[in-house]
Amino acid sequence: MRRRTLLASVLAAAGAAGLAACGADDTSGASGASDGAASDGGASGGGVLDTVTVKGAFGAEPTVTFDAPLSFSAPEAKIITPGDGEAIAEGDALGMHTAYIDATSGEVLQSSWQGAPAEFLAVSVESNGQEAVSFLTTATVGSRIAMLGQVTDSQGKSYQVVQVSDIVSKALPRATGTPQPTPADQPQFTLAENGAPQLSGTPTTPAPSTTVATVTIQGEGEQTAEGDTLAMHYTGWKLSDGSQFDSSWDRGEPFSFTLGQNQVIQGWDVPLTGKTVGSQVLLVIPPAEAYGEAGQSQSELAGETLIFVADILGAVKAPAA
């Protein structure tokens, strides 16, 4: 699935997803603080976060102060405010609002509270390292956390940053809700035990002129809306021969993007608006609403009508003004 690169992260050891969602074609023993300042424990860098003050209620834009430039030689991570929500385990995907502050200048580089997208962070050793997993699994949904690390923007410029994130939700592992019948004239598929879809032979569905979206599991969560950051599991096939070309299930982590921001193909951006979290949607997308006749960045999909089975696992809405 194509997604435009905004700012890419190298903050793996600190557990940060990045200054914004990365392109996809592509610490231990933390404790809370009672006064809104960074607390003791849970650090690998010698307690530099003790000099950082974070104020503000969970869900509201944090006020982060420190004497700049803030110097550190290793990532750190701490829980600022413990949450009272679900426990976090390896393999989860966390919906977060995040502010990134330049450690050198003290200026905000990017913030969900100032119009930047929310993000989903995979609690995964492969993506974010063992230190991040060890730290994040000490937190719970509803926690505010702070981290120190380094990020690199899309032009290759690196920044040392203070990251403050509110963990607002945890994505579902698969679509869950009420199964709906798949029309006989649409591609048929089965689900593995873990929920991963498998196409049932070479499809005979005629190529549509516009995207056909069929809800095959009706979820019971909130409705998606433009500006929401979604976490998705999906598999995609070519209608022409039924061959698979992409799958987040195979990668072992959900895919995330911000709905209605032209970060994905049109056949995703529009039909997934107004669906409920927990739903599974079968999409049959013509070339004009996929990668076009020329293929754009996906030359192997030039002129192809595409089939997707997409699970809507979570949605993070923009913070309230």
XYZ file of C-alpha atoms in Angstrom:
321
model
C 0.000 0.000 0.000
C 1.447 3.354 -1.011
C 1.797 5.979 1.655
C 3.657 9.243 1.218
C 6.686 9.719 3.397
C 6.474 12.705 5.718
C 9.179 12.410 8.339
C 10.947 9.140 9.051
C 12.206 7.958 12.407
C 15.381 6.381 13.685
C 14.134 6.479 17.273
C 13.817 2.723 17.572
C 15.600 2.371 20.894
C 13.421 5.043 22.446
C 10.207 3.534 21.199
C 9.195 6.477 19.036
C 7.308 6.039 15.802
C 8.747 9.153 14.216
C 7.918 12.770 13.583
C 5.098 11.464 11.422
C 4.036 8.225 9.832
C 6.806 6.543 7.878
C 6.372 5.670 4.212
C 5.332 2.145 3.412
C 6.237 0.747 0.097
C 7.789 0.585 2.430
C 14.232 0.745 29.404
C 12.752 -0.892 32.046
C 11.130 -0.166 35.428
C 9.333 3.101 34.690
C 7.309 4.897 37.322
C 4.932 7.856 37.365
C 5.395 11.390 38.622
C 2.920 13.150 40.891
C 3.701 16.715 39.799
C 3.835 16.353 36.010
C 7.632 16.245 35.843
C 9.592 13.304 34.532
C 9.965 10.641 37.191
C 12.832 8.434 38.285
C 13.422 5.022 36.771
C 13.019 3.441 33.357
C 15.986 5.057 31.682
C 19.071 3.956 29.827
C 20.721 7.385 29.601
C 21.445 8.430 33.174
C 18.369 10.426 34.135
C 18.438 13.352 31.706
C 14.635 13.228 31.669
C 14.735 14.297 35.323
C 15.562 17.781 34.041
C 12.509 17.866 31.748
C 9.161 19.104 33.093
C 5.944 17.970 31.420
C 2.699 19.648 32.507
C -0.892 19.356 31.391
C -3.694 16.835 31.636
C -3.740 13.645 29.597
C -5.358 14.373 26.243
C -4.480 18.071 26.337
C -1.406 19.512 24.667
C 1.545 19.074 27.040
C 3.756 21.944 28.096
C 7.336 20.673 27.944
C 10.119 22.766 29.439
C 13.845 22.235 29.883
C 17.054 24.201 29.653
C 18.077 24.085 26.000
C 20.222 22.755 24.602
C 19.441 19.454 26.309
C 22.363 17.089 25.908
C 22.085 13.297 26.043
C 24.079 10.430 24.629
C 21.540 7.590 24.848
C 17.766 7.175 24.631
C 15.631 7.366 27.759
C 11.979 6.653 28.411
C 9.699 7.270 31.379
C 6.057 7.222 32.325
C 4.904 10.726 33.201
C 1.315 9.885 34.157
C 0.260 6.241 34.595
C -2.948 5.271 32.822
C -5.762 3.117 34.128
C -6.599 1.399 30.843
C -5.664 -1.920 29.292
C -2.264 -3.496 29.807
C 0.140 -3.327 26.875
C 1.808 -6.441 25.484
C 4.314 -7.200 22.776
C 2.531 -7.357 19.439
C 0.070 -4.573 20.266
C -0.321 -1.443 18.138
C -0.785 1.713 20.191
C -2.747 4.753 19.050
C -0.930 7.871 20.251
C -0.962 11.633 20.162
C 2.599 12.919 20.166
C 4.632 16.103 20.413
C 8.274 16.210 19.310
C 10.455 18.964 20.767
C 13.885 19.795 19.401
C 16.319 19.135 22.265
C 18.731 21.729 20.915
C 16.344 24.682 20.562
C 13.352 23.721 22.685
C 11.054 24.372 19.701
C 8.166 22.054 18.817
C 9.036 20.228 15.594
C 5.688 18.506 15.202
C 2.660 17.892 17.377
C -0.660 16.081 17.085
C -2.113 18.965 19.089
C -0.978 21.418 16.409
C -2.417 19.618 13.397
C 0.065 16.786 12.797
C -1.422 13.305 12.422
C -1.730 10.852 15.268
C 0.184 7.601 14.934
C 0.035 3.910 15.684
C 3.187 2.448 17.209
C 3.948 -1.265 16.921
C 5.140 -2.803 20.184
C 7.576 -4.892 18.202
C 11.204 -5.829 18.672
C 11.653 -5.981 14.899
C 10.401 -2.438 14.350
C 11.350 -0.600 17.526
C 13.855 -2.724 19.455
C 13.824 -4.664 22.696
C 14.345 -1.581 24.891
C 11.209 0.028 23.484
C 9.165 -3.130 23.984
C 10.455 -3.554 27.538
C 9.497 0.017 28.363
C 6.119 0.163 26.629
C 4.921 -3.059 28.252
C 5.297 -1.369 31.668
C 2.719 1.249 30.599
C -1.034 1.009 30.101
C -3.546 2.681 27.812
C -4.194 6.142 29.211
C -0.543 6.731 30.096
C 1.463 9.816 29.176
C 5.057 8.897 28.409
C 8.252 10.835 27.628
C 11.232 9.675 25.601
C 14.565 10.992 24.419
C 16.045 9.954 21.102
C 16.899 10.958 17.563
C 14.744 11.380 14.477
C 15.577 12.055 10.847
C 13.319 14.005 8.507
C 12.599 13.248 4.872
C 15.519 15.448 3.764
C 17.926 13.444 5.916
C 18.346 16.043 8.655
C 18.656 14.546 12.138
C 17.333 15.985 15.375
C 17.724 15.004 18.985
C 14.242 15.230 20.446
C 12.131 15.051 23.537
C 9.015 13.086 22.642
C 5.874 13.233 24.777
C 3.063 10.846 23.845
C -0.405 10.085 25.153
C -1.359 6.433 24.623
C -5.036 6.831 23.791
C -5.972 3.380 22.501
C -4.874 -0.073 21.498
C -5.744 -1.508 18.088
C -7.724 -4.718 17.731
C -5.697 -7.737 16.544
C -8.282 -8.490 13.807
C -11.733 -7.476 12.600
C -14.425 -8.416 15.064
C -18.178 -8.046 14.827
C -21.057 -9.576 12.883
C -20.145 -11.491 9.698
C -21.953 -10.302 6.578
C -22.499 -12.366 3.408
C -20.192 -11.692 0.482
C -22.244 -11.181 -2.706
C -21.800 -13.986 -5.198
C -20.551 -11.599 -7.890
C -17.697 -10.362 -5.674
C -14.344 -12.107 -4.995
C -14.669 -14.888 -2.436
C -12.166 -15.479 0.352
C -11.613 -17.414 3.555
C -10.010 -16.410 6.850
C -7.175 -18.189 8.606
C -7.369 -18.850 12.333
C -5.620 -15.548 13.067
C -7.928 -13.616 10.729
C -5.632 -13.331 7.699
C -7.634 -13.558 4.441
C -6.949 -15.964 1.585
C -8.505 -15.539 -1.844
C -10.587 -18.530 -2.974
C -9.045 -19.236 -6.365
C -8.793 -16.954 -9.396
C -11.606 -14.386 -9.212
C -14.187 -14.121 -11.973
C -15.574 -10.751 -10.859
C -15.906 -8.254 -13.740
C -13.653 -5.207 -13.375
C -15.758 -2.303 -12.011
C -15.555 1.270 -13.261
C -15.530 2.633 -9.697
C -14.496 1.079 -6.392
C -16.896 -1.479 -4.960
C -16.754 -1.670 -1.157
C -18.501 -4.535 0.660
C -18.573 -4.824 4.454
C -17.963 -8.490 5.258
C -17.708 -8.041 9.037
C -19.712 -5.266 10.676
C -17.681 -3.867 13.543
C -19.177 -2.274 16.640
C -16.658 0.537 17.189
C -16.817 4.226 16.394
C -17.253 5.492 12.854
C -14.199 6.558 10.912
C -13.991 10.120 9.644
C -11.649 12.236 7.563
C -8.608 13.143 9.636
C -8.662 9.948 11.703
C -5.481 7.910 11.834
C -6.402 4.295 11.132
C -4.659 1.038 11.943
C -5.343 -1.610 9.300
C -4.539 -5.203 8.475
C -4.969 -6.056 4.804
C -4.042 -8.337 1.944
C -4.108 -7.273 -1.707
C -4.408 -9.305 -4.919
C -4.627 -8.579 -8.636
C -8.089 -9.190 -10.039
C -6.553 -10.310 -13.336
C -4.965 -13.499 -12.011
C -5.612 -13.617 -8.263
C -1.931 -13.233 -7.402
C -1.109 -11.622 -4.060
C 1.083 -8.510 -4.217
C 1.047 -7.215 -0.650
C -0.041 -8.128 2.880
C 0.394 -6.500 6.271
C -0.423 -9.887 7.771
C 2.760 -11.289 6.234
C 4.772 -8.442 7.769
C 3.229 -9.122 11.169
C 2.267 -5.500 11.893
C -0.730 -3.303 11.048
C -0.433 -0.506 8.524
C -1.501 3.012 9.540
C -2.395 6.168 7.642
C -4.485 9.310 8.059
C -7.846 9.078 6.327
C -8.737 11.639 3.697
C -5.232 13.103 3.387
C -4.252 11.483 0.062
C -1.701 9.273 1.826
C -3.135 6.147 0.193
C -4.844 5.304 -3.072
C -8.282 6.799 -3.702
C -9.914 3.383 -3.505
C -8.967 3.301 0.175
C -9.296 6.956 1.152
C -12.943 7.364 0.189
C -14.629 3.981 0.837
C -13.113 3.514 4.300
C -14.644 6.784 5.509
C -17.762 6.248 7.624
C -17.024 2.602 8.417
C -16.897 1.345 12.001
C -13.819 0.158 13.861
C -13.769 -3.632 13.966
C -15.193 -3.888 10.446
C -13.728 -5.843 7.569
C -14.169 -4.370 4.096
C -13.741 -6.079 0.725
C -12.564 -3.547 -1.861
C -12.417 -4.022 -5.630
C -10.588 -1.010 -7.040
C -10.159 -0.085 -10.731
C -6.826 1.325 -11.976
C -8.080 4.929 -12.012
C -8.649 4.741 -8.239
C -5.563 2.596 -7.595
C -2.183 3.119 -9.282
C -3.379 4.237 -12.707
C -2.403 2.969 -16.114
C 1.216 4.082 -15.629
C 1.546 2.542 -12.178
C 2.829 5.668 -10.386
C 5.251 4.324 -7.748
C 4.031 0.749 -8.262
C 4.878 -0.101 -11.863
C 4.000 -3.786 -11.417
C 0.421 -2.706 -10.653
C 0.025 -0.470 -13.712
C -3.414 -0.919 -15.235
C -4.432 -3.512 -12.649
C -7.778 -3.751 -10.897
C -7.003 -4.586 -7.281
C -8.737 -6.613 -4.595
C -8.211 -5.875 -0.908
C -9.603 -7.420 2.230
C -9.005 -4.739 4.865
C -9.637 -4.913 8.621
C -10.185 -1.599 10.447
C -8.406 -2.268 13.736
C -8.395 1.174 15.335
C -8.953 4.873 14.781
C -7.381 7.834 16.589
C -9.197 11.118 16.176
C -7.519 14.504 16.248
C -7.274 15.990 19.752
C -10.120 18.260 20.809
C -9.356 21.919 20.265
